Amino acid sequence: MMRESSSRSRFILPLLAALLSLHPTIISAFDYGDALSKTLLFFEAQRSGKLPANQHVKWRGDSGLGDGHGQGVNLVGGYYDGGDHVKFGLPMAFATTMLSWSAIDFKTELVKSNQMGPTLEAIKWGTDYFIKAHPQPNVLWGQVGDGVSDHYCWERAEDMTTPRTAYKLDPEHPGSDLAGETAAALAAACLAFKPYDSAYSDLLLVHAKQLFSFADRFRGFYHDSVPSAKQFYTSTGYSDELLWAATWLYRATNDEYYLKYVVENCESLGGTGWAVKEFSWDNKYAGVQIVLSKVLMDGGGGAYTSTLQQYQAKADYFTCACMQKNDGYNVPMTPGGLLYLHQWNNLQYSASAAFAIAVYSEYLAKAKGVVKCPEVQLQPQDLLVFAKSQADYILGKNPKNLSYVVGCGDNYPVHVHHRGASISPISLFRSAVGCVDGFEKWYKCQAANPNIIYGALVGGPNANDEFIDDRSNYEQTEPTLSGAAPLVGLFCKLHSLPGNSADSYKKEPLKPSTPYHKPQGSSPTSTPASTPESDTPIEFLHSITKTWTVGKETYYRHKVVMKNVSNKPISEMKLYLEDLTGSLWGLIPTKEKNMYEFPEWLKVLNPGSECSFVYIQGGAQAKISIRSYH
């Protein structure tokens, strides 16, 4: 195996050297902006639950509206995993973490490309579901649907007849891997939403902390508690997810407790012991090592510097192995230059590695750092060139001249292994498609899928760059959440490089290009230039100041600070509060329903002045809008 890798690298290194000669300018061969916006459309195609009015993927309809009802819990929403209709918690959480990571570290690029809104909407569709799935501190509903029974049927989500059994984790049925990854997802999403919706960010952080505590205190494999997941997403360990969750909680809170956790448990949980060649829904070590390298390079190591240096040494190992610079101990590659780790759905692993390396390049560039490989030192630009090579392979620079992202380019798979995409939409074919009928009339049909599932990253080619576009070839033609999610950050970064058109998003009317519409009253800080707010004289800053549980219900004390940001005094203000279900103090209700005004003692709010009010309720914040003022 080592001789094969070394031999293969002799052919790859000249190619890599040629790519590196592009330094310092990386020449664009593909429309990464188009690929980015279409990738975000894939998440709309995977939505479960009641679809919103701004849904762009029109061949999808409402589905799974009774999820969880049989178990007495509301589990409506979330995402279907791939071509089936099971909501697997582990890959869904990983995908949410990846989307959030992109929104955090490629924030500037996403805002400039006008794709921050759709990205946050994709994240929120997942996090809203995780909040529902976490009704108590030590309870997490980890899956809806059964893979075996689901795979017996080929039908649209809107016609589902398969069991929607829900499976939960609790102290007697632990799942540190799933609970840990969900905690990481919510902590990362907390950071992503912080500049746009501070109250929602606070809510996500509350759940993230509770889930990390649950994962750490009650340890075990989630697939032992949810046996139906074992055949599809078996976890090889949960130590990496515990470190992963603590790492993201440290980034979200700057609380030394979490940094101390990853340092003190670096050996027992394998953070500085495992040198890995894979970053995926199952193995988070490389991600942990790269994010902690940022902490070190940002000067935040302090007394923990020596341990963080060990983490960075492992981040370098991962990078060197991917880039074929690890003294023969490299990640296998296809003859065409694609990282190849697994036979089933390999492109998700290539995409995750490319994204992680692109992020690491960003960290190194800001710190003026390098990657130390056994054979050579790599500059940040070298990493970005390599990440681009994987993205370009995915988009068509491969022996098949085939784009593996559906809808991108002129040549892409048309027999995608996906139930909804392969059956005429319910708007055109109103008769229900039965379990067996779906196989006979649609699955076995030789024609192309009637619905184009834009942005779906299929499983991809085999070790020899060979690919068969066949619906039954699920190893190569099925898309997944965990495959598409890393592409958002990767394409976004590549699109921001010199030579890419900032106007590429205007070519395709199907693309979601609307900004994120935060609820009125959300934090006004750091609003992106591409999402101009209406001319309002009041800024609202939400925060959650206290949380507690009564029985099965969790309550939050919401505080809202109102600041006059105009240059004139404001009086006779009337505020409309939507979704308020609890008690409120600090405003006076009017005769009109849901309408409130300043308290009697506050006649005028002068320029630069602030006042506040509080309310208590379960769930997210109320939506505030200004109806009138003088």
Short mmCIF file of C-alpha atoms in Angstrom, two decimals, residues 197-399:
data_model
loop_
_atom_site.label_atom_id
_atom_site.label_comp_id
_atom_site.label_asym_id
_atom_site.label_seq_id
_atom_site.Cartn_x
_atom_site.Cartn_y
_atom_site.Cartn_z
CA ASP A 197 -30.55 37.51 15.87
CA SER A 198 -29.07 37.72 19.34
CA ALA A 199 -32.03 36.17 21.16
CA TYR A 200 -32.08 33.14 18.88
CA SER A 201 -28.32 32.88 19.31
CA ASP A 202 -28.74 32.85 23.09
CA LEU A 203 -31.42 30.18 22.84
CA LEU A 204 -29.16 27.95 20.74
CA LEU A 205 -26.37 28.34 23.27
CA VAL A 206 -28.61 27.24 26.14
CA HIS A 207 -29.44 24.02 24.30
CA ALA A 208 -25.81 23.49 23.24
CA LYS A 209 -24.54 23.67 26.82
CA GLN A 210 -27.20 21.28 28.09
CA LEU A 211 -26.54 18.78 25.32
CA PHE A 212 -22.80 18.82 25.90
CA SER A 213 -23.34 18.16 29.59
CA PHE A 214 -25.72 15.31 28.72
CA ALA A 215 -23.25 13.82 26.22
CA ASP A 216 -20.32 14.02 28.63
CA ARG A 217 -22.12 12.81 31.75
CA PHE A 218 -24.02 9.89 30.22
CA ARG A 219 -21.58 8.25 27.83
CA GLY A 220 -22.39 5.67 25.20
CA PHE A 221 -22.81 4.98 21.50
CA TYR A 222 -25.99 6.41 20.03
CA HIS A 223 -26.53 3.42 17.74
CA ASP A 224 -26.83 1.18 20.82
CA SER A 225 -29.77 3.33 21.91
CA VAL A 226 -31.11 3.73 18.37
CA PRO A 227 -30.38 0.31 16.84
CA SER A 228 -32.15 1.15 13.57
CA ALA A 229 -29.36 3.65 12.82
CA LYS A 230 -26.62 1.05 13.04
CA GLN A 231 -27.04 -0.29 9.52
CA PHE A 232 -26.79 3.19 8.01
CA TYR A 233 -24.74 5.50 10.24
CA THR A 234 -22.71 3.45 12.68
CA SER A 235 -20.51 5.60 14.87
CA THR A 236 -16.92 4.45 15.35
CA GLY A 237 -16.53 6.44 18.55
CA TYR A 238 -17.79 9.39 20.56
CA SER A 239 -14.54 10.82 21.96
CA ASP A 240 -14.12 13.07 18.93
CA GLU A 241 -17.66 14.46 19.27
CA LEU A 242 -17.06 15.35 22.93
CA LEU A 243 -13.93 17.30 21.97
CA TRP A 244 -15.74 18.77 18.95
CA ALA A 245 -18.62 20.05 21.08
CA ALA A 246 -16.30 21.51 23.70
CA THR A 247 -14.23 23.20 20.98
CA TRP A 248 -17.26 24.92 19.46
CA LEU A 249 -18.59 25.88 22.88
CA TYR A 250 -15.26 27.53 23.61
CA ARG A 251 -15.50 29.52 20.38
CA ALA A 252 -19.09 30.47 21.22
CA THR A 253 -18.51 31.47 24.84
CA ASN A 254 -14.78 32.11 25.33
CA ASP A 255 -15.32 30.24 28.60
CA GLU A 256 -12.03 28.73 29.76
CA TYR A 257 -13.92 25.70 31.10
CA TYR A 258 -14.31 24.34 27.59
CA LEU A 259 -10.72 25.05 26.57
CA LYS A 260 -9.53 23.35 29.72
CA TYR A 261 -11.74 20.38 28.82
CA VAL A 262 -10.07 19.82 25.43
CA VAL A 263 -6.65 20.24 27.01
CA GLU A 264 -7.15 17.98 30.02
CA ASN A 265 -8.84 15.31 27.90
CA CYS A 266 -6.47 15.59 24.93
CA GLU A 267 -4.97 12.14 25.56
CA SER A 268 -7.92 10.23 27.03
CA LEU A 269 -10.22 11.34 24.21
CA GLY A 270 -7.58 11.08 21.49
CA GLY A 271 -7.37 14.71 20.42
CA THR A 272 -3.57 14.82 20.38
CA GLY A 273 -3.16 11.08 19.93
CA TRP A 274 -5.11 10.43 16.74
CA ALA A 275 -3.43 11.49 13.50
CA VAL A 276 -6.24 11.10 10.97
CA LYS A 277 -6.71 11.22 7.21
CA GLU A 278 -10.48 11.64 7.22
CA PHE A 279 -12.86 14.40 8.28
CA SER A 280 -16.51 13.42 8.13
CA TRP A 281 -19.87 12.98 9.86
CA ASP A 282 -18.23 10.12 11.81
CA ASN A 283 -14.72 11.44 12.46
CA LYS A 284 -14.29 15.00 13.76
CA TYR A 285 -10.68 14.87 14.98
CA ALA A 286 -9.27 16.88 12.05
CA GLY A 287 -11.91 19.55 12.60
CA VAL A 288 -11.07 19.76 16.30
CA GLN A 289 -7.38 20.01 15.53
CA ILE A 290 -7.84 22.74 12.91
CA VAL A 291 -10.15 24.91 15.04
CA LEU A 292 -7.86 24.60 18.07
CA SER A 293 -4.94 25.57 15.82
CA LYS A 294 -6.78 28.84 15.24
CA VAL A 295 -7.01 29.39 19.00
CA LEU A 296 -3.25 28.88 19.21
CA MET A 297 -2.40 31.10 16.22
CA ASP A 298 -4.72 33.83 17.52
CA GLY A 299 -2.60 33.97 20.67
CA GLY A 300 -5.19 32.38 22.95
CA GLY A 301 -3.12 29.45 24.15
CA GLY A 302 -1.77 30.87 27.40
CA ALA A 303 -0.94 28.09 29.83
CA TYR A 304 -2.33 25.58 27.32
CA THR A 305 0.05 26.51 24.49
CA SER A 306 2.09 23.31 24.51
CA THR A 307 -1.04 21.12 24.24
CA LEU A 308 -2.51 23.29 21.49
CA GLN A 309 0.76 22.91 19.61
CA GLN A 310 0.22 19.15 19.73
CA TYR A 311 -3.25 19.66 18.30
CA GLN A 312 -1.79 21.75 15.49
CA ALA A 313 0.82 19.10 14.71
CA LYS A 314 -2.08 16.70 14.06
CA ALA A 315 -3.85 19.33 11.92
CA ASP A 316 -0.67 19.53 9.85
CA TYR A 317 -0.58 15.73 9.54
CA PHE A 318 -4.11 15.69 8.14
CA THR A 319 -3.28 18.46 5.68
CA CYS A 320 -0.02 16.88 4.55
CA ALA A 321 -1.72 13.51 4.08
CA CYS A 322 -4.43 15.02 1.90
CA MET A 323 -1.91 16.96 -0.16
CA GLN A 324 0.32 13.91 -0.73
CA LYS A 325 3.20 15.41 1.27
CA ASN A 326 3.22 13.05 4.24
CA ASP A 327 6.22 10.85 3.43
CA GLY A 328 4.05 8.19 1.79
CA TYR A 329 1.39 8.07 4.52
CA ASN A 330 -1.10 9.87 2.33
CA VAL A 331 -4.80 9.77 1.61
CA PRO A 332 -5.42 7.54 -1.42
CA MET A 333 -6.20 9.34 -4.67
CA THR A 334 -7.84 8.36 -7.92
CA PRO A 335 -5.72 8.64 -11.09
CA GLY A 336 -7.68 11.81 -11.87
CA GLY A 337 -6.62 13.48 -8.62
CA LEU A 338 -9.62 12.99 -6.31
CA LEU A 339 -9.19 12.08 -2.65
CA TYR A 340 -10.66 8.61 -2.29
CA LEU A 341 -11.50 7.18 1.14
CA HIS A 342 -14.69 5.10 0.86
CA GLN A 343 -16.55 3.17 -1.78
CA TRP A 344 -19.96 4.49 -0.73
CA ASN A 345 -20.59 8.17 -1.35
CA ASN A 346 -16.91 9.06 -1.44
CA LEU A 347 -17.39 12.65 -2.60
CA GLN A 348 -18.72 13.67 0.80
CA TYR A 349 -15.31 12.84 2.27
CA SER A 350 -13.47 14.68 -0.51
CA ALA A 351 -15.72 17.72 -0.01
CA SER A 352 -15.26 17.75 3.77
CA ALA A 353 -11.47 17.50 3.45
CA ALA A 354 -11.33 20.28 0.86
CA PHE A 355 -13.48 22.55 3.03
CA ALA A 356 -11.40 21.89 6.16
CA ILE A 357 -8.18 22.61 4.26
CA ALA A 358 -9.65 25.81 2.82
CA VAL A 359 -10.54 26.98 6.33
CA TYR A 360 -7.10 26.03 7.63
CA SER A 361 -5.61 28.07 4.78
CA GLU A 362 -7.63 31.05 6.00
CA TYR A 363 -6.37 30.66 9.58
CA LEU A 364 -2.76 30.26 8.47
CA ALA A 365 -2.90 33.25 6.15
CA LYS A 366 -4.10 35.57 8.92
CA ALA A 367 -1.41 34.27 11.29
CA LYS A 368 1.31 34.21 8.62
CA GLY A 369 1.76 30.52 9.39
CA VAL A 370 2.83 27.48 7.39
CA VAL A 371 2.10 23.75 7.43
CA LYS A 372 5.12 21.65 8.31
CA CYS A 373 5.15 18.42 6.31
CA PRO A 374 7.90 15.77 6.31
CA GLU A 375 8.78 16.68 2.73
CA VAL A 376 8.14 20.41 2.51
CA GLN A 377 6.61 23.47 4.16
CA LEU A 378 3.27 24.46 2.65
CA GLN A 379 2.11 28.06 2.40
CA PRO A 380 -1.56 29.01 3.00
CA GLN A 381 -1.99 29.60 -0.75
CA ASP A 382 -0.82 26.04 -1.45
CA LEU A 383 -3.67 24.71 0.68
CA LEU A 384 -6.20 26.82 -1.16
CA VAL A 385 -4.91 25.62 -4.52
CA PHE A 386 -5.34 22.03 -3.37
CA ALA A 387 -8.86 22.67 -2.07
CA LYS A 388 -9.66 24.21 -5.46
CA SER A 389 -8.39 21.10 -7.23
CA GLN A 390 -10.94 18.98 -5.35
CA ALA A 391 -13.74 21.48 -6.04
CA ASP A 392 -12.83 21.57 -9.72
CA TYR A 393 -12.83 17.79 -9.94
CA ILE A 394 -16.30 17.78 -8.40
CA LEU A 395 -17.52 20.40 -10.89
CA GLY A 396 -16.22 18.66 -13.99
CA LYS A 397 -12.44 18.74 -14.25
CA ASN A 398 -12.19 14.95 -14.19
CA PRO A 399 -11.69 12.07 -16.63
#
